[in-house]
mmCIF file of C-alpha atoms and ligand atoms in Angstrom:
data_model
loop_
_atom_site.group_PDB
_atom_site.id
_atom_site.type_symbol
_atom_site.label_atom_id
_atom_site.label_comp_id
_atom_site.label_asym_id
_atom_site.label_seq_id
_atom_site.Cartn_x
_atom_site.Cartn_y
_atom_site.Cartn_z
ATOM 1 C CA MET A 1 -7.690 -69.691 32.173
ATOM 2 C CA PRO A 2 -6.785 -69.042 28.527
ATOM 3 C CA GLU A 3 -4.221 -71.648 27.478
ATOM 4 C CA LEU A 4 -1.984 -71.809 24.407
ATOM 5 C CA PRO A 5 -4.773 -72.983 22.040
ATOM 6 C CA GLU A 6 -7.078 -70.166 23.140
ATOM 7 C CA VAL A 7 -4.295 -67.581 22.774
ATOM 8 C CA GLU A 8 -3.362 -68.947 19.345
ATOM 9 C CA THR A 9 -7.032 -68.897 18.291
ATOM 10 C CA THR A 10 -7.190 -65.260 19.445
ATOM 11 C CA ARG A 11 -4.064 -64.434 17.431
ATOM 12 C CA LEU A 12 -5.474 -66.047 14.295
ATOM 13 C CA GLY A 13 -8.721 -64.102 14.768
ATOM 14 C CA LEU A 14 -7.050 -60.708 15.257
ATOM 15 C CA LEU A 15 -4.250 -60.771 12.706
ATOM 16 C CA PRO A 16 -6.205 -60.441 9.421
ATOM 17 C CA ARG A 17 -8.095 -57.350 10.626
ATOM 18 C CA LEU A 18 -5.217 -55.585 12.347
ATOM 19 C CA GLN A 19 -2.132 -56.230 10.224
ATOM 20 C CA GLY A 20 -1.106 -53.093 8.328
ATOM 21 C CA ARG A 21 -3.473 -50.856 10.343
ATOM 22 C CA THR A 22 -2.191 -47.760 12.110
ATOM 23 C CA LEU A 23 -3.036 -47.203 15.768
ATOM 24 C CA THR A 24 -4.777 -43.851 16.294
ATOM 25 C CA ARG A 25 -5.638 -43.922 19.986
ATOM 26 C CA ILE A 26 -5.426 -46.047 23.140
ATOM 27 C CA VAL A 27 -8.046 -45.733 25.891
ATOM 28 C CA VAL A 28 -7.020 -47.160 29.274
ATOM 29 C CA ARG A 29 -10.023 -47.139 31.619
ATOM 30 C CA ASN A 30 -8.324 -49.109 34.381
ATOM 31 C CA PRO A 31 -4.521 -49.472 34.372
ATOM 32 C CA ARG A 32 -4.462 -51.773 37.408
ATOM 33 C CA LEU A 33 -3.839 -55.115 35.789
ATOM 34 C CA ARG A 34 -1.267 -57.660 37.063
ATOM 35 C CA TRP A 35 1.279 -54.902 36.493
ATOM 36 C CA PRO A 36 0.138 -51.299 35.866
ATOM 37 C CA VAL A 37 -0.419 -50.440 32.215
ATOM 38 C CA PRO A 38 2.484 -48.003 31.533
ATOM 39 C CA ASP A 39 1.493 -44.317 31.331
ATOM 40 C CA ASP A 40 3.543 -43.933 28.147
ATOM 41 C CA LEU A 41 1.961 -46.823 26.222
ATOM 42 C CA GLY A 42 0.163 -44.372 23.913
ATOM 43 C CA VAL A 43 3.286 -42.236 23.465
ATOM 44 C CA LYS A 44 5.187 -45.321 22.302
ATOM 45 C CA LEU A 45 2.506 -46.813 20.053
ATOM 46 C CA VAL A 46 0.021 -44.242 18.683
ATOM 47 C CA GLY A 47 0.836 -43.431 15.069
ATOM 48 C CA GLN A 48 2.652 -46.734 14.575
ATOM 49 C CA THR A 49 1.532 -49.422 12.115
ATOM 50 C CA LEU A 50 1.019 -53.017 13.216
ATOM 51 C CA ARG A 51 3.428 -55.146 11.198
ATOM 52 C CA GLY A 52 2.617 -58.516 12.686
ATOM 53 C CA LEU A 53 1.260 -60.411 15.661
ATOM 54 C CA VAL A 54 3.081 -63.438 17.027
ATOM 55 C CA ARG A 55 2.558 -65.668 20.035
ATOM 56 C CA ARG A 56 5.308 -66.709 22.432
ATOM 57 C CA GLY A 57 3.952 -69.173 24.983
ATOM 58 C CA LYS A 58 0.808 -67.449 26.196
ATOM 59 C CA TYR A 59 2.086 -63.936 25.385
ATOM 60 C CA LEU A 60 0.792 -62.049 22.347
ATOM 61 C CA LEU A 61 3.481 -59.842 20.811
ATOM 62 C CA PHE A 62 2.149 -56.957 18.709
ATOM 63 C CA ASP A 63 4.946 -55.863 16.367
ATOM 64 C CA PHE A 64 4.793 -52.092 15.938
ATOM 65 C CA GLY A 65 8.289 -51.846 14.452
ATOM 66 C CA ALA A 66 10.729 -50.388 16.966
ATOM 67 C CA THR A 67 8.363 -51.183 19.831
ATOM 68 C CA THR A 68 6.571 -54.425 20.685
ATOM 69 C CA GLN A 69 3.404 -54.466 22.745
ATOM 70 C CA ILE A 70 3.162 -57.493 25.067
ATOM 71 C CA VAL A 71 -0.324 -58.691 26.046
ATOM 72 C CA HIS A 72 -1.075 -61.575 28.421
ATOM 73 C CA LEU A 73 -4.662 -62.642 29.100
ATOM 74 C CA GLY A 74 -3.981 -63.776 32.676
ATOM 75 C CA MET A 75 -6.754 -65.821 34.323
ATOM 76 C CA SER A 76 -9.807 -64.363 32.639
ATOM 77 C CA GLY A 77 -8.777 -61.970 29.868
ATOM 78 C CA SER A 78 -10.129 -61.887 26.331
ATOM 79 C CA LEU A 79 -9.552 -59.704 23.280
ATOM 80 C CA ARG A 80 -12.338 -59.009 20.799
ATOM 81 C CA PHE A 81 -13.521 -56.394 18.352
ATOM 82 C CA ALA A 82 -16.056 -53.882 19.699
ATOM 83 C CA GLY A 83 -18.886 -52.810 17.420
ATOM 84 C CA PRO A 84 -19.163 -49.169 16.252
ATOM 85 C CA GLY A 85 -20.106 -47.029 19.268
ATOM 86 C CA GLU A 86 -20.498 -50.083 21.487
ATOM 87 C CA PRO A 87 -20.242 -48.840 25.087
ATOM 88 C CA ALA A 88 -17.551 -50.367 27.291
ATOM 89 C CA ALA A 89 -18.743 -52.780 29.964
ATOM 90 C CA LEU A 90 -17.534 -52.913 33.560
ATOM 91 C CA HIS A 91 -14.485 -55.107 32.899
ATOM 92 C CA ASP A 92 -13.465 -53.627 29.521
ATOM 93 C CA HIS A 93 -10.206 -52.043 30.658
ATOM 94 C CA VAL A 94 -8.321 -51.131 27.451
ATOM 95 C CA ASP A 95 -9.355 -50.170 23.878
ATOM 96 C CA TRP A 96 -7.082 -49.830 20.847
ATOM 97 C CA LEU A 97 -8.518 -47.721 18.004
ATOM 98 C CA PHE A 98 -7.180 -48.171 14.464
ATOM 99 C CA ASP A 99 -7.280 -45.950 11.385
ATOM 100 C CA ASP A 100 -10.051 -47.935 9.665
ATOM 101 C CA GLY A 101 -12.412 -47.553 12.641
ATOM 102 C CA THR A 102 -11.653 -50.965 14.133
ATOM 103 C CA THR A 103 -11.687 -51.083 17.934
ATOM 104 C CA LEU A 104 -9.867 -53.884 19.739
ATOM 105 C CA ARG A 105 -11.059 -54.308 23.334
ATOM 106 C CA LEU A 106 -9.541 -56.099 26.343
ATOM 107 C CA ARG A 107 -11.959 -57.517 28.885
ATOM 108 C CA ASP A 108 -10.417 -58.927 32.067
ATOM 109 C CA PRO A 109 -12.707 -59.369 35.102
ATOM 110 C CA ARG A 110 -9.986 -60.709 37.412
ATOM 111 C CA ARG A 111 -7.280 -58.298 36.168
ATOM 112 C CA PHE A 112 -4.405 -60.827 36.157
ATOM 113 C CA GLY A 113 -3.667 -59.923 32.540
ATOM 114 C CA ALA A 114 -0.933 -57.574 31.345
ATOM 115 C CA VAL A 115 -0.420 -54.856 28.722
ATOM 116 C CA LEU A 116 3.225 -53.723 28.466
ATOM 117 C CA TRP A 117 5.663 -52.439 25.861
ATOM 118 C CA THR A 118 9.304 -53.207 25.145
ATOM 119 C CA ASP A 119 11.924 -52.076 22.643
ATOM 120 C CA ASP A 120 13.758 -55.419 23.068
ATOM 121 C CA ALA A 121 11.335 -58.353 23.140
ATOM 122 C CA THR A 122 14.125 -60.949 22.880
ATOM 123 C CA HIS A 123 15.593 -59.917 26.208
ATOM 124 C CA HIS A 124 12.433 -58.862 28.047
ATOM 125 C CA PRO A 125 12.397 -60.557 31.500
ATOM 126 C CA LEU A 126 8.985 -62.149 30.851
ATOM 127 C CA LEU A 127 10.163 -63.689 27.564
ATOM 128 C CA ALA A 128 13.915 -64.274 27.745
ATOM 129 C CA HIS A 129 13.828 -67.553 29.699
ATOM 130 C CA LEU A 130 10.931 -69.275 27.956
ATOM 131 C CA GLY A 131 11.525 -72.772 26.579
ATOM 132 C CA PRO A 132 10.790 -73.749 22.975
ATOM 133 C CA GLU A 133 7.360 -73.638 21.386
ATOM 134 C CA PRO A 134 5.728 -77.095 21.472
ATOM 135 C CA LEU A 135 4.619 -76.965 17.838
ATOM 136 C CA THR A 136 8.083 -76.243 16.429
ATOM 137 C CA ALA A 137 10.751 -78.719 15.307
ATOM 138 C CA GLU A 138 12.963 -77.497 18.173
ATOM 139 C CA PHE A 139 10.671 -79.370 20.591
ATOM 140 C CA ASP A 140 11.301 -83.008 19.718
ATOM 141 C CA ALA A 141 11.989 -86.352 21.413
ATOM 142 C CA ALA A 142 15.746 -85.749 21.754
ATOM 143 C CA TYR A 143 15.193 -82.361 23.408
ATOM 144 C CA LEU A 144 12.474 -83.666 25.743
ATOM 145 C CA HIS A 145 14.556 -86.708 26.731
ATOM 146 C CA ALA A 146 17.572 -84.514 27.551
ATOM 147 C CA GLN A 147 15.394 -82.232 29.693
ATOM 148 C CA CYS A 148 13.803 -85.214 31.494
ATOM 149 C CA GLN A 149 17.132 -86.820 32.348
ATOM 150 C CA ARG A 150 18.118 -83.721 34.330
ATOM 151 C CA ARG A 151 14.958 -83.665 36.442
ATOM 152 C CA ASN A 152 13.639 -85.639 39.414
ATOM 153 C CA ALA A 153 10.207 -84.020 39.280
ATOM 154 C CA ALA A 154 7.094 -85.815 38.023
ATOM 155 C CA ILE A 155 6.756 -85.773 34.244
ATOM 156 C CA LYS A 156 3.499 -83.802 34.361
ATOM 157 C CA GLN A 157 5.192 -80.995 36.261
ATOM 158 C CA VAL A 158 8.148 -81.041 33.860
ATOM 159 C CA ILE A 159 6.013 -80.609 30.731
ATOM 160 C CA MET A 160 4.083 -77.790 32.480
ATOM 161 C CA ASP A 161 7.361 -75.937 33.251
ATOM 162 C CA ALA A 162 7.632 -72.997 30.803
ATOM 163 C CA GLN A 163 11.429 -73.207 30.900
ATOM 164 C CA VAL A 164 11.175 -76.742 29.434
ATOM 165 C CA VAL A 165 8.390 -76.072 26.925
ATOM 166 C CA VAL A 166 5.864 -73.237 26.818
ATOM 167 C CA GLY A 167 2.108 -73.411 26.735
ATOM 168 C CA VAL A 168 1.338 -76.930 28.009
ATOM 169 C CA GLY A 169 -1.401 -76.136 30.535
ATOM 170 C CA ASN A 170 -3.066 -78.495 32.982
ATOM 171 C CA ILE A 171 -5.742 -79.873 30.666
ATOM 172 C CA TYR A 172 -3.315 -80.472 27.806
ATOM 173 C CA ALA A 173 -0.683 -82.057 30.076
ATOM 174 C CA SER A 174 -3.156 -84.662 31.362
ATOM 175 C CA GLU A 175 -4.479 -85.388 27.875
ATOM 176 C CA SER A 176 -1.002 -85.682 26.313
ATOM 177 C CA LEU A 177 0.163 -88.127 28.998
ATOM 178 C CA PHE A 178 -2.906 -90.280 28.341
ATOM 179 C CA HIS A 179 -2.181 -90.409 24.601
ATOM 180 C CA ALA A 180 1.460 -91.273 25.331
ATOM 181 C CA GLY A 181 0.502 -93.996 27.856
ATOM 182 C CA ILE A 182 2.537 -92.417 30.677
ATOM 183 C CA ARG A 183 1.316 -91.888 34.246
ATOM 184 C CA PRO A 184 1.503 -88.244 35.364
ATOM 185 C CA ALA A 185 3.432 -89.006 38.587
ATOM 186 C CA THR A 186 6.254 -90.906 36.816
ATOM 187 C CA ALA A 187 9.670 -89.401 37.611
ATOM 188 C CA ALA A 188 10.812 -87.544 34.493
ATOM 189 C CA ARG A 189 14.333 -89.004 34.610
ATOM 190 C CA ARG A 190 12.891 -92.556 34.376
ATOM 191 C CA LEU A 191 11.307 -91.911 30.971
ATOM 192 C CA SER A 192 12.884 -93.843 28.100
ATOM 193 C CA ARG A 193 13.695 -92.263 24.761
ATOM 194 C CA PRO A 194 10.722 -94.081 23.100
ATOM 195 C CA ALA A 195 8.417 -92.746 25.842
ATOM 196 C CA CYS A 196 9.702 -89.216 25.138
ATOM 197 C CA THR A 197 9.069 -89.775 21.425
ATOM 198 C CA ARG A 198 5.438 -90.698 22.187
ATOM 199 C CA LEU A 199 5.012 -87.804 24.609
ATOM 200 C CA ALA A 200 6.447 -85.092 22.335
ATOM 201 C CA ALA A 201 4.192 -86.325 19.526
ATOM 202 C CA ALA A 202 1.155 -86.439 21.857
ATOM 203 C CA ILE A 203 1.723 -82.859 23.051
ATOM 204 C CA LYS A 204 1.839 -81.614 19.456
ATOM 205 C CA GLN A 205 -1.247 -83.645 18.511
ATOM 206 C CA VAL A 206 -3.364 -82.531 21.500
ATOM 207 C CA LEU A 207 -2.501 -78.830 21.095
ATOM 208 C CA THR A 208 -3.076 -78.918 17.341
ATOM 209 C CA ALA A 209 -6.492 -80.528 17.843
ATOM 210 C CA ALA A 210 -7.399 -77.944 20.504
ATOM 211 C CA ILE A 211 -6.426 -75.047 18.228
ATOM 212 C CA ALA A 212 -8.602 -76.561 15.494
ATOM 213 C CA ALA A 213 -11.519 -76.932 17.952
ATOM 214 C CA GLY A 214 -11.005 -73.359 19.170
ATOM 215 C CA GLY A 215 -11.300 -72.111 15.647
ATOM 216 C CA SER A 216 -14.736 -73.644 15.284
ATOM 217 C CA SER A 217 -16.109 -72.545 18.654
ATOM 218 C CA LEU A 218 -15.064 -69.569 20.746
ATOM 219 C CA ARG A 219 -17.581 -70.323 23.487
ATOM 220 C CA ASP A 220 -15.730 -71.089 26.653
ATOM 221 C CA TYR A 221 -16.957 -73.514 29.207
ATOM 222 C CA VAL A 222 -16.164 -73.956 32.890
ATOM 223 C CA HIS A 223 -15.301 -77.489 33.965
ATOM 224 C CA SER A 224 -16.371 -78.741 37.396
ATOM 225 C CA SER A 225 -12.748 -78.197 38.485
ATOM 226 C CA GLY A 226 -13.254 -74.473 37.866
ATOM 227 C CA GLU A 227 -10.853 -74.308 34.939
ATOM 228 C CA LEU A 228 -11.804 -72.910 31.587
ATOM 229 C CA GLY A 229 -11.674 -75.129 28.585
ATOM 230 C CA TYR A 230 -13.349 -75.324 25.254
ATOM 231 C CA PHE A 231 -16.749 -76.903 25.147
ATOM 232 C CA GLN A 232 -15.895 -78.822 22.005
ATOM 233 C CA LEU A 233 -12.653 -80.224 23.342
ATOM 234 C CA GLN A 234 -13.363 -83.942 23.771
ATOM 235 C CA THR A 235 -11.155 -84.921 26.689
ATOM 236 C CA ARG A 236 -10.113 -88.524 27.306
ATOM 237 C CA VAL A 237 -9.164 -88.182 30.988
ATOM 238 C CA TYR A 238 -9.279 -84.524 32.082
ATOM 239 C CA ASP A 239 -12.208 -83.821 34.438
ATOM 240 C CA ARG A 240 -13.474 -87.422 34.022
ATOM 241 C CA ALA A 241 -12.674 -88.871 37.499
ATOM 242 C CA GLY A 242 -14.667 -92.061 38.097
ATOM 243 C CA LEU A 243 -15.971 -92.200 34.524
ATOM 244 C CA PRO A 244 -15.014 -95.147 32.300
ATOM 245 C CA CYS A 245 -11.913 -94.789 30.123
ATOM 246 C CA LYS A 246 -13.046 -94.393 26.504
ATOM 247 C CA THR A 247 -10.419 -96.962 25.461
ATOM 248 C CA CYS A 248 -10.637 -99.698 28.126
ATOM 249 C CA ALA A 249 -13.569 -98.748 30.449
ATOM 250 C CA THR A 250 -11.380 -98.654 33.605
ATOM 251 C CA PRO A 251 -12.555 -95.790 35.883
ATOM 252 C CA ILE A 252 -10.391 -92.661 35.433
ATOM 253 C CA ARG A 253 -8.425 -91.673 38.538
ATOM 254 C CA ARG A 254 -7.794 -88.188 39.906
ATOM 255 C CA ILE A 255 -4.681 -87.228 41.891
ATOM 256 C CA VAL A 256 -3.319 -83.854 43.001
ATOM 257 C CA GLN A 257 0.197 -82.782 41.949
ATOM 258 C CA GLY A 258 1.581 -79.369 42.864
ATOM 259 C CA GLN A 259 -1.948 -78.303 43.914
ATOM 260 C CA ARG A 260 -3.290 -79.100 40.431
ATOM 261 C CA ALA A 261 -5.621 -81.961 39.582
ATOM 262 C CA SER A 262 -4.247 -84.707 37.331
ATOM 263 C CA PHE A 263 -6.345 -87.399 35.675
ATOM 264 C CA TYR A 264 -5.199 -90.736 34.255
ATOM 265 C CA CYS A 265 -6.291 -94.242 33.294
ATOM 266 C CA PRO A 266 -4.498 -96.809 35.479
ATOM 267 C CA THR A 267 -4.761 -99.407 32.701
ATOM 268 C CA CYS A 268 -3.799 -97.377 29.609
ATOM 269 C CA GLN A 269 -1.052 -95.424 31.405
ATOM 270 C CA ARG A 270 1.801 -97.456 32.870
HETATM 271 ZN ZN1 ZN B 1 -7.912 -96.919 29.723
#
């Protein structure tokens, strides 16, 4: 599943070629994504110039002035540039054609992605209740500690809750908790302020490193757990059950929380 680093890498790859370009045509081959692609998408967007492209959580927001196009990659979606005259493949559901001949193409085999438009992105129901971005100053130790004190849930589930902080997926949650020395099943309200300081810093560090790795390799890789990750992402605990901890050699443990696998080192994480 594309996570925040993959979506951010996509954004960084698209922006230089698309910013300032005018959309000339949209081709929707299959509108049946997670929600139907609106019939009037072309009416709203064709003829408009792309002013910018920002990411909010795992949503890509294409700024066409009065209207914003919202794209989510779902479980299996990807955006890339099609070559001149390159025929669409089976799962290539939407093309965007720009005035310089560039074609942006959405491929989504499982069709859990979304392509929508809004004239009010701030209040759109998919976006209005999202927590802060993890790589901004708004997400800091004081904020995380305040959120934790209100919650009985396990800390891993709290940092994966998009209303607390966006974009911390399963892999990055396990890795961040390792770097912070916190066990994933710890009750969030029991975390001290220093623990929250370590955890907020670890989340920023792990996501920043993953974005950097994504920039150097766009080849995705399926872990044995069936989740997509980046081949070059060197995990410390994720998907390493039974293997020795790279810090202390204790075998990594796997537990299941909220139907998701969690991995931790029983020695390094207390
Ligand atoms: Zn260890």
